[in-house]
PDB file of C-alpha atoms in Angstrom:
ATOM      1  CA  MET A   1      84.136  90.250 101.102  1.00 39.00           C
ATOM      2  CA  ASP A   2      83.312  89.181 104.990  1.00 39.00           C
ATOM      3  CA  ASP A   3      84.133  92.878 106.696  1.00 36.00           C
ATOM      4  CA  GLU A   4      85.502  90.491 109.959  1.00 36.00           C
ATOM      5  CA  ARG A   5      88.236  89.381 107.252  1.00 35.00           C
ATOM      6  CA  ALA A   6      88.811  92.971 105.085  1.00 47.00           C
ATOM      7  CA  ILE A   7      92.659  93.738 105.067  1.00 50.00           C
ATOM      8  CA  THR A   8      94.700  91.320 103.252  1.00 49.00           C
ATOM      9  CA  LEU A   9      98.267  90.937 104.589  1.00 51.00           C
ATOM     10  CA  ASN A  10     100.547  92.155 101.811  1.00 48.00           C
ATOM     11  CA  ARG A  11     103.501  90.124 102.261  1.00 55.00           C
ATOM     12  CA  PHE A  12     104.848  88.633 105.037  1.00 52.00           C
ATOM     13  CA  ALA A  13     108.182  86.885 104.430  1.00 42.00           C
ATOM     14  CA  VAL A  14     107.665  83.288 106.003  1.00 39.00           C
ATOM     15  CA  ALA A  15     109.256  80.166 107.360  1.00 38.00           C
ATOM     16  CA  CYS A  16     107.244  76.827 107.440  1.00 32.00           C
ATOM     17  CA  ALA A  17     106.883  73.415 106.430  1.00 25.00           C
ATOM     18  CA  ALA A  18     104.340  74.206 103.987  1.00 23.00           C
ATOM     19  CA  THR A  19     101.661  70.844 103.262  1.00 21.00           C
ATOM     20  CA  ARG A  20     102.606  71.140  99.373  1.00 18.00           C
ATOM     21  CA  LEU A  21     106.118  71.747  99.383  1.00 23.00           C
ATOM     22  CA  SER A  22     108.960  69.407 100.368  1.00 17.00           C
ATOM     23  CA  ILE A  23     111.324  71.563 102.673  1.00 19.00           C
ATOM     24  CA  VAL A  24     115.203  71.415 102.899  1.00 22.00           C
ATOM     25  CA  GLY A  25     117.096  73.855 105.215  1.00 27.00           C
ATOM     26  CA  THR A  26     115.542  77.001 105.202  1.00 33.00           C
ATOM     27  CA  VAL A  27     112.307  78.367 103.505  1.00 36.00           C
ATOM     28  CA  TYR A  28     111.338  81.828 103.148  1.00 39.00           C
ATOM     29  CA  LEU A  29     107.959  82.752 102.918  1.00 43.00           C
ATOM     30  CA  LEU A  30     105.735  85.966 102.948  1.00 45.00           C
ATOM     31  CA  MET A  31     102.521  87.574 104.098  1.00 49.00           C
ATOM     32  CA  PRO A  32      99.930  89.655 102.668  1.00 51.00           C
ATOM     33  CA  LEU A  33      97.056  91.919 104.040  1.00 55.00           C
ATOM     34  CA  VAL A  34      93.465  93.072 103.241  1.00 56.00           C
ATOM     35  CA  LEU A  35      91.298  95.932 104.191  1.00 53.00           C
ATOM     36  CA  ASN A  36      87.922  96.290 105.423  1.00 53.00           C
ATOM     37  CA  ALA A  37      84.215  98.033 103.867  1.00 44.00           C
ATOM     38  CA  GLN A  38      84.251 101.109 105.905  1.00 50.00           C
ATOM     39  CA  GLU A  39      88.184 102.116 104.227  1.00 52.00           C
ATOM     40  CA  LYS A  40      86.796 100.882 100.935  1.00 50.00           C
ATOM     41  CA  SER A  41      85.366 104.961 100.344  1.00 46.00           C
ATOM     42  CA  LYS A  42      88.542 105.731 100.742  1.00 50.00           C
ATOM     43  CA  ALA A  43      90.516 103.323  98.395  1.00 44.00           C
ATOM     44  CA  ASP A  44      87.647 104.245  95.578  1.00 43.00           C
ATOM     45  CA  SER A  45      88.986 108.330  95.879  1.00 40.00           C
ATOM     46  CA  HIS A  46      92.268 107.965  96.984  1.00 43.00           C
ATOM     47  CA  ARG A  47      93.874 104.587  95.378  1.00 79.00           C
ATOM     48  CA  TYR A  48      96.196 104.354  98.169  1.00 87.00           C
ATOM     49  CA  ILE A  49      96.018 103.796 102.047  1.00 87.00           C
ATOM     50  CA  THR A  50      98.793 103.963 104.119  1.00 91.00           C
ATOM     51  CA  ASN A  51      97.926 102.695 108.462  1.00 92.00           C
ATOM     52  CA  SER A  52      99.295 103.600 111.443  1.00 95.00           C
ATOM     53  CA  ILE A  53     102.688 101.975 111.165  1.00 95.00           C
ATOM     54  CA  GLY A  54     103.577 103.459 107.755  1.00 94.00           C
ATOM     55  CA  MET A  55     102.280 100.125 106.122  1.00 92.00           C
ATOM     56  CA  LYS A  56     100.651 101.036 102.112  1.00 90.00           C
ATOM     57  CA  PHE A  57      97.851  99.654 100.167  1.00 90.00           C
ATOM     58  CA  VAL A  58      96.804  99.610  97.229  1.00 89.00           C
ATOM     59  CA  GLU A  59      92.577  98.447  95.743  1.00 88.00           C
ATOM     60  CA  ILE A  60      92.401  95.773  93.853  1.00 90.00           C
ATOM     61  CA  PRO A  61      89.605  95.655  91.565  1.00 91.00           C
ATOM     62  CA  ALA A  62      87.033  92.909  91.403  1.00 91.00           C
ATOM     63  CA  GLY A  63      86.878  90.500  88.452  1.00 93.00           C
ATOM     64  CA  LYS A  64      87.900  87.312  86.940  1.00 92.00           C
ATOM     65  CA  PHE A  65      90.371  85.277  85.918  1.00 90.00           C
ATOM     66  CA  ALA A  66      91.478  81.742  85.033  1.00 86.00           C
ATOM     67  CA  MET A  67      93.045  79.984  87.965  1.00 86.00           C
ATOM     68  CA  GLY A  68      95.727  77.301  88.181  1.00 75.00           C
ATOM     69  CA  SER A  69      98.191  76.577  85.519  1.00 70.00           C
ATOM     70  CA  PRO A  70      97.901  74.506  81.927  1.00 69.00           C
ATOM     71  CA  GLU A  71     100.539  71.340  82.170  1.00 63.00           C
ATOM     72  CA  SER A  72     101.992  72.700  79.546  1.00 64.00           C
ATOM     73  CA  GLU A  73     103.139  75.249  81.243  1.00 65.00           C
ATOM     74  CA  ALA A  74     107.166  75.101  82.857  1.00 59.00           C
ATOM     75  CA  GLY A  75     107.186  74.404  86.772  1.00 60.00           C
ATOM     76  CA  SER A  76     103.099  73.838  86.918  1.00 62.00           C
ATOM     77  CA  ARG A  77     102.096  70.852  89.570  1.00 64.00           C
ATOM     78  CA  ILE A  78      99.433  68.230  88.937  1.00 68.00           C
ATOM     79  CA  ASP A  79      97.729  70.472  92.394  1.00 66.00           C
ATOM     80  CA  GLU A  80      97.238  73.343  90.407  1.00 69.00           C
ATOM     81  CA  ARG A  81      95.032  71.999  87.402  1.00 69.00           C
ATOM     82  CA  PRO A  82      92.733  71.458  86.376  1.00 78.00           C
ATOM     83  CA  VAL A  83      92.547  75.628  85.321  1.00 81.00           C
ATOM     84  CA  HIS A  84      89.158  76.947  86.126  1.00 83.00           C
ATOM     85  CA  GLU A  85      87.333  80.348  85.928  1.00 87.00           C
ATOM     86  CA  VAL A  86      87.458  81.966  89.307  1.00 90.00           C
ATOM     87  CA  GLN A  87      84.984  85.037  90.014  1.00 91.00           C
ATOM     88  CA  ILE A  88      86.290  88.059  92.772  1.00 91.00           C
ATOM     89  CA  SER A  89      83.486  89.513  93.713  1.00 89.00           C
ATOM     90  CA  LYS A  90      84.106  92.741  95.991  1.00 87.00           C
ATOM     91  CA  PRO A  91      87.453  94.962  95.341  1.00 87.00           C
ATOM     92  CA  PHE A  92      89.871  94.725  98.242  1.00 87.00           C
ATOM     93  CA  LEU A  93      93.040  96.390  99.556  1.00 88.00           C
ATOM     94  CA  LEU A  94      96.461  94.720  99.296  1.00 90.00           C
ATOM     95  CA  GLY A  95      99.468  95.441 100.619  1.00 91.00           C
ATOM     96  CA  VAL A  96     102.107  97.107  98.057  1.00 91.00           C
ATOM     97  CA  TYR A  97     105.141  95.496 100.091  1.00 93.00           C
ATOM     98  CA  GLU A  98     105.943  92.691 101.614  1.00 92.00           C
ATOM     99  CA  VAL A  99     105.281  93.197 105.453  1.00 93.00           C
ATOM    100  CA  THR A 100     108.830  94.494 106.309  1.00 93.00           C
ATOM    101  CA  GLN A 101     111.040  93.229 109.409  1.00 94.00           C
ATOM    102  CA  GLY A 102     110.742  97.176 111.350  1.00 95.00           C
ATOM    103  CA  GLU A 103     106.556  96.510 110.564  1.00 94.00           C
ATOM    104  CA  TYR A 104     106.747  93.074 112.322  1.00 94.00           C
ATOM    105  CA  GLN A 105     108.659  94.625 115.160  1.00 96.00           C
ATOM    106  CA  LYS A 106     106.396  97.352 115.382  1.00 96.00           C
ATOM    107  CA  VAL A 107     103.628  94.808 116.447  1.00 95.00           C
ATOM    108  CA  THR A 108     105.237  92.155 117.997  1.00 95.00           C
ATOM    109  CA  GLY A 109     108.301  93.778 119.331  1.00 97.00           C
ATOM    110  CA  THR A 110     110.254  90.849 117.726  1.00 96.00           C
ATOM    111  CA  ASN A 111     112.237  89.982 114.803  1.00 95.00           C
ATOM    112  CA  PRO A 112     112.456  86.189 114.068  1.00 93.00           C
ATOM    113  CA  SER A 113     114.301  86.722 110.448  1.00 94.00           C
ATOM    114  CA  PHE A 114     117.498  84.940 109.437  1.00 94.00           C
ATOM    115  CA  PHE A 115     118.548  88.141 107.217  1.00 95.00           C
ATOM    116  CA  CYS A 116     119.004  90.316 110.309  1.00 96.00           C
ATOM    117  CA  THR A 117     121.989  91.439 112.811  1.00 94.00           C
ATOM    118  CA  THR A 118     120.593  89.666 115.313  1.00 95.00           C
ATOM    119  CA  GLY A 119     119.980  86.606 112.848  1.00 95.00           C
ATOM    120  CA  GLN A 120     121.630  83.245 112.020  1.00 94.00           C
ATOM    121  CA  GLY A 121     122.388  85.277 108.578  1.00 95.00           C
ATOM    122  CA  ALA A 122     123.697  88.079 110.205  1.00 96.00           C
ATOM    123  CA  LYS A 123     127.228  87.854 108.178  1.00 96.00           C
ATOM    124  CA  LYS A 124     125.349  88.238 104.708  1.00 96.00           C
ATOM    125  CA  VAL A 125     123.998  91.403 105.649  1.00 97.00           C
ATOM    126  CA  GLU A 126     126.853  93.352 107.599  1.00 96.00           C
ATOM    127  CA  GLY A 127     126.831  96.650 108.420  1.00 96.00           C
ATOM    128  CA  ILE A 128     123.131  96.859 106.213  1.00 96.00           C
ATOM    129  CA  THR A 129     120.088  97.893 107.928  1.00 96.00           C
ATOM    130  CA  THR A 130     117.202  95.445 107.053  1.00 97.00           C
ATOM    131  CA  ASP A 131     114.531  97.241 108.944  1.00 97.00           C
ATOM    132  CA  ARG A 132     113.253  97.241 104.947  1.00 96.00           C
ATOM    133  CA  PHE A 133     113.844  93.893 104.729  1.00 95.00           C
ATOM    134  CA  PRO A 134     111.191  91.238 104.177  1.00 93.00           C
ATOM    135  CA  VAL A 135     110.666  89.402 107.416  1.00 93.00           C
ATOM    136  CA  GLU A 136     111.203  85.921 107.839  1.00 92.00           C
ATOM    137  CA  GLN A 137     110.869  82.915 109.865  1.00 91.00           C
ATOM    138  CA  VAL A 138     107.284  83.556 110.540  1.00 89.00           C
ATOM    139  CA  SER A 139     104.975  80.533 110.778  1.00 90.00           C
ATOM    140  CA  TRP A 140     101.018  80.295 109.000  1.00 91.00           C
ATOM    141  CA  VAL A 141      99.910  80.620 112.814  1.00 91.00           C
ATOM    142  CA  GLU A 142     102.386  83.179 113.345  1.00 90.00           C
ATOM    143  CA  ALA A 143     101.391  85.653 110.627  1.00 90.00           C
ATOM    144  CA  GLU A 144      97.641  85.176 111.471  1.00 90.00           C
ATOM    145  CA  GLU A 145      98.490  86.443 115.138  1.00 92.00           C
ATOM    146  CA  TYR A 146      99.660  89.507 113.464  1.00 92.00           C
ATOM    147  CA  CYS A 147      97.331  90.103 111.497  1.00 90.00           C
ATOM    148  CA  LYS A 148      95.083  90.216 114.535  1.00 91.00           C
ATOM    149  CA  LYS A 149      98.134  91.684 116.614  1.00 94.00           C
ATOM    150  CA  LEU A 150      97.929  94.757 113.851  1.00 92.00           C
ATOM    151  CA  SER A 151      94.300  94.661 113.770  1.00 91.00           C
ATOM    152  CA  GLU A 152      94.035  95.525 117.429  1.00 94.00           C
ATOM    153  CA  LEU A 153      96.448  98.448 117.927  1.00 95.00           C
ATOM    154  CA  PRO A 154      94.466 101.399 119.092  1.00 96.00           C
ATOM    155  CA  GLU A 155      94.932 103.719 115.894  1.00 94.00           C
ATOM    156  CA  GLU A 156      93.361 100.670 113.970  1.00 91.00           C
ATOM    157  CA  MET A 157      90.523  99.929 115.642  1.00 90.00           C
ATOM    158  CA  ARG A 158      89.880 103.599 115.398  1.00 90.00           C
ATOM    159  CA  ALA A 159      89.870 103.254 111.853  1.00 87.00           C
ATOM    160  CA  GLY A 160      88.009 100.113 111.476  1.00 86.00           C
ATOM    161  CA  ARG A 161      90.205  98.311 109.909  1.00 87.00           C
ATOM    162  CA  ARG A 162      91.160  94.765 110.168  1.00 89.00           C
ATOM    163  CA  TYR A 163      93.988  92.683 108.867  1.00 90.00           C
ATOM    164  CA  ARG A 164      93.910  89.049 107.944  1.00 90.00           C
ATOM    165  CA  LEU A 165      96.197  86.851 105.154  1.00 90.00           C
ATOM    166  CA  PRO A 166      94.660  86.993 101.266  1.00 90.00           C
ATOM    167  CA  THR A 167      93.299  83.873  99.996  1.00 90.00           C
ATOM    168  CA  GLU A 168      94.795  81.956  97.144  1.00 91.00           C
ATOM    169  CA  ALA A 169      93.028  83.491  94.481  1.00 92.00           C
ATOM    170  CA  GLU A 170      93.210  86.732  95.828  1.00 91.00           C
ATOM    171  CA  TRP A 171      96.618  86.296  95.842  1.00 92.00           C
ATOM    172  CA  GLN A 172      97.200  84.512  92.502  1.00 91.00           C
ATOM    173  CA  TYR A 173      94.958  87.544  90.805  1.00 93.00           C
ATOM    174  CA  ALA A 174      96.695  90.367  92.411  1.00 92.00           C
ATOM    175  CA  CYS A 175      99.836  88.553  90.831  1.00 91.00           C
ATOM    176  CA  ARG A 176      98.123  88.214  87.450  1.00 90.00           C
ATOM    177  CA  ALA A 177      97.265  92.007  87.471  1.00 91.00           C
ATOM    178  CA  GLY A 178      94.229  91.938  84.891  1.00 84.00           C
ATOM    179  CA  LYS A 179      96.141  89.453  82.569  1.00 81.00           C
ATOM    180  CA  PRO A 180      95.892  85.628  82.152  1.00 69.00           C
ATOM    181  CA  THR A 181      99.302  84.816  83.668  1.00 66.00           C
ATOM    182  CA  PRO A 182     101.297  86.598  85.780  1.00 64.00           C
ATOM    183  CA  ILE A 183     104.377  88.191  84.000  1.00 59.00           C
ATOM    184  CA  LYS A 184     106.702  85.965  81.450  1.00 60.00           C
ATOM    185  CA  PRO A 185     109.491  87.517  80.533  1.00 59.00           C
ATOM    186  CA  ASP A 186     112.900  86.064  79.586  1.00 66.00           C
ATOM    187  CA  LEU A 187     115.566  85.320  82.133  1.00 65.00           C
ATOM    188  CA  LEU A 188     116.974  89.151  81.335  1.00 69.00           C
ATOM    189  CA  THR A 189     113.532  90.647  81.886  1.00 80.00           C
ATOM    190  CA  LEU A 190     112.743  88.693  84.659  1.00 84.00           C
ATOM    191  CA  GLY A 191     115.233  90.117  86.850  1.00 88.00           C
ATOM    192  CA  LYS A 192     113.974  93.437  86.622  1.00 90.00           C
ATOM    193  CA  TYR A 193     111.130  92.031  88.205  1.00 91.00           C
ATOM    194  CA  ALA A 194     111.996  89.643  90.635  1.00 92.00           C
ATOM    195  CA  TRP A 195     115.084  88.711  93.328  1.00 93.00           C
ATOM    196  CA  THR A 196     115.740  84.863  92.580  1.00 92.00           C
ATOM    197  CA  MET A 197     118.730  82.640  92.654  1.00 92.00           C
ATOM    198  CA  GLU A 198     120.267  84.028  89.951  1.00 92.00           C
ATOM    199  CA  ASN A 199     120.512  87.935  91.017  1.00 93.00           C
ATOM    200  CA  SER A 200     120.057  87.735  94.634  1.00 94.00           C
ATOM    201  CA  GLY A 201     123.395  86.713  95.923  1.00 95.00           C
ATOM    202  CA  ALA A 202     122.318  84.333  98.203  1.00 95.00           C
ATOM    203  CA  ARG A 203     120.192  86.666 100.940  1.00 96.00           C
ATOM    204  CA  THR A 204     116.746  88.621 100.997  1.00 95.00           C
ATOM    205  CA  HIS A 205     116.879  92.526  99.450  1.00 96.00           C
ATOM    206  CA  PRO A 206     114.723  95.643 100.397  1.00 96.00           C
ATOM    207  CA  ILE A 207     111.411  95.620  99.459  1.00 94.00           C
ATOM    208  CA  GLY A 208     110.250  97.409  96.026  1.00 95.00           C
ATOM    209  CA  LYS A 209     113.913  97.735  94.693  1.00 96.00           C
ATOM    210  CA  LYS A 210     112.681  95.640  91.194  1.00 95.00           C
ATOM    211  CA  LEU A 211     109.986  96.737  89.211  1.00 93.00           C
ATOM    212  CA  PRO A 212     106.371  96.431  90.323  1.00 92.00           C
ATOM    213  CA  ASN A 213     103.227  94.387  88.233  1.00 90.00           C
ATOM    214  CA  ALA A 214     101.023  96.273  86.363  1.00 90.00           C
ATOM    215  CA  TRP A 215      98.686  96.936  89.805  1.00 91.00           C
ATOM    216  CA  LYS A 216     101.396  98.599  91.380  1.00 91.00           C
ATOM    217  CA  LEU A 217     102.490  95.773  93.809  1.00 93.00           C
ATOM    218  CA  PHE A 218     106.319  94.585  94.298  1.00 94.00           C
ATOM    219  CA  ASP A 219     108.321  91.642  94.640  1.00 93.00           C
ATOM    220  CA  MET A 220     105.235  89.220  93.414  1.00 91.00           C
ATOM    221  CA  LEU A 221     107.592  86.359  91.961  1.00 87.00           C
ATOM    222  CA  GLY A 222     110.585  86.434  93.722  1.00 90.00           C
ATOM    223  CA  ASN A 223     112.471  88.149  97.600  1.00 93.00           C
ATOM    224  CA  VAL A 224     110.373  85.916  99.453  1.00 92.00           C
ATOM    225  CA  ALA A 225     107.304  83.315  98.590  1.00 90.00           C
ATOM    226  CA  GLU A 226     104.009  84.117 100.723  1.00 90.00           C
ATOM    227  CA  TRP A 227     101.847  83.065 102.611  1.00 91.00           C
ATOM    228  CA  ALA A 228      97.875  83.064 102.013  1.00 91.00           C
ATOM    229  CA  THR A 229      95.177  80.474 102.294  1.00 90.00           C
ATOM    230  CA  ASP A 230      92.835  78.045 100.498  1.00 90.00           C
ATOM    231  CA  LYS A 231      89.763  77.737  99.828  1.00 86.00           C
ATOM    232  CA  ASP A 232      89.203  75.422 103.171  1.00 90.00           C
ATOM    233  CA  ASN A 233      91.079  78.429 105.489  1.00 88.00           C
ATOM    234  CA  LYS A 234      94.640  75.802 105.361  1.00 91.00           C
ATOM    235  CA  PRO A 235      97.835  77.472 105.022  1.00 92.00           C
ATOM    236  CA  VAL A 236      99.249  77.921 101.378  1.00 90.00           C
ATOM    237  CA  VAL A 237     102.142  79.024 100.012  1.00 89.00           C
ATOM    238  CA  CYS A 238     102.080  81.268  97.151  1.00 89.00           C
ATOM    239  CA  GLY A 239     104.980  83.041  94.849  1.00 86.00           C
ATOM    240  CA  GLY A 240     108.786  82.529  94.411  1.00 87.00           C
ATOM    241  CA  ALA A 241     111.930  83.585  96.539  1.00 91.00           C
ATOM    242  CA  PHE A 242     115.382  84.575  96.672  1.00 93.00           C
ATOM    243  CA  SER A 243     116.762  80.984  96.123  1.00 90.00           C
ATOM    244  CA  ASP A 244     114.508  79.677  93.411  1.00 89.00           C
ATOM    245  CA  LYS A 245     115.748  79.195  90.643  1.00 87.00           C
ATOM    246  CA  ALA A 246     114.114  81.245  87.165  1.00 81.00           C
ATOM    247  CA  VAL A 247     111.730  79.349  85.634  1.00 73.00           C
ATOM    248  CA  VAL A 248     110.443  81.277  81.952  1.00 62.00           C
TER     249      VAL A 248
END
């Protein structure tokens, strides 16, 4: 992995008109986060890293997986085919949780989220502190700028940490957590892992309230969808959101 783009921001809620989506109304997306070679030795011995603003990262091991979805898979799209093998050549550190409203505000001084006390969805979260809710209504460009600003914080610079969005392949690999496909439970079990249309009450929820996957990553299947970059360094949306119907 390139040291100049070494920390994958796990999980940033963002909203935009992504090229592969048909957008109707508000779309909620998430941004993830990755860490550099200087930090890897610590991750090797401790597995987890916590940065200067309290964001937690877990090491994702190197390996290979079958990327994409077969035509027979429910909900699969034509742009996910053909299924092909991808090698992740080096370990990387990925955020355990989605980037929160509090974490975004610490770095940028703003909170653009729909579901916050000053957002258009304030009635949905009335009486609730939303600092630990995922930040949303952030474009891919703004997500990239967040990575840059986070990397430029004095303590992060002293530690040699640089942040970026994950690649689409890294995100899919981490979501599968060493398995051929992501968790494919029945609808009842899915509710233990993800906030979807069926259980979300039509809003986002605090990070980490559902079960993690096998690599201890939370909310990979719901709550908010996530920003990543494709092989041409263009924006791509990964994962599902609270407003999506559960598909198993």
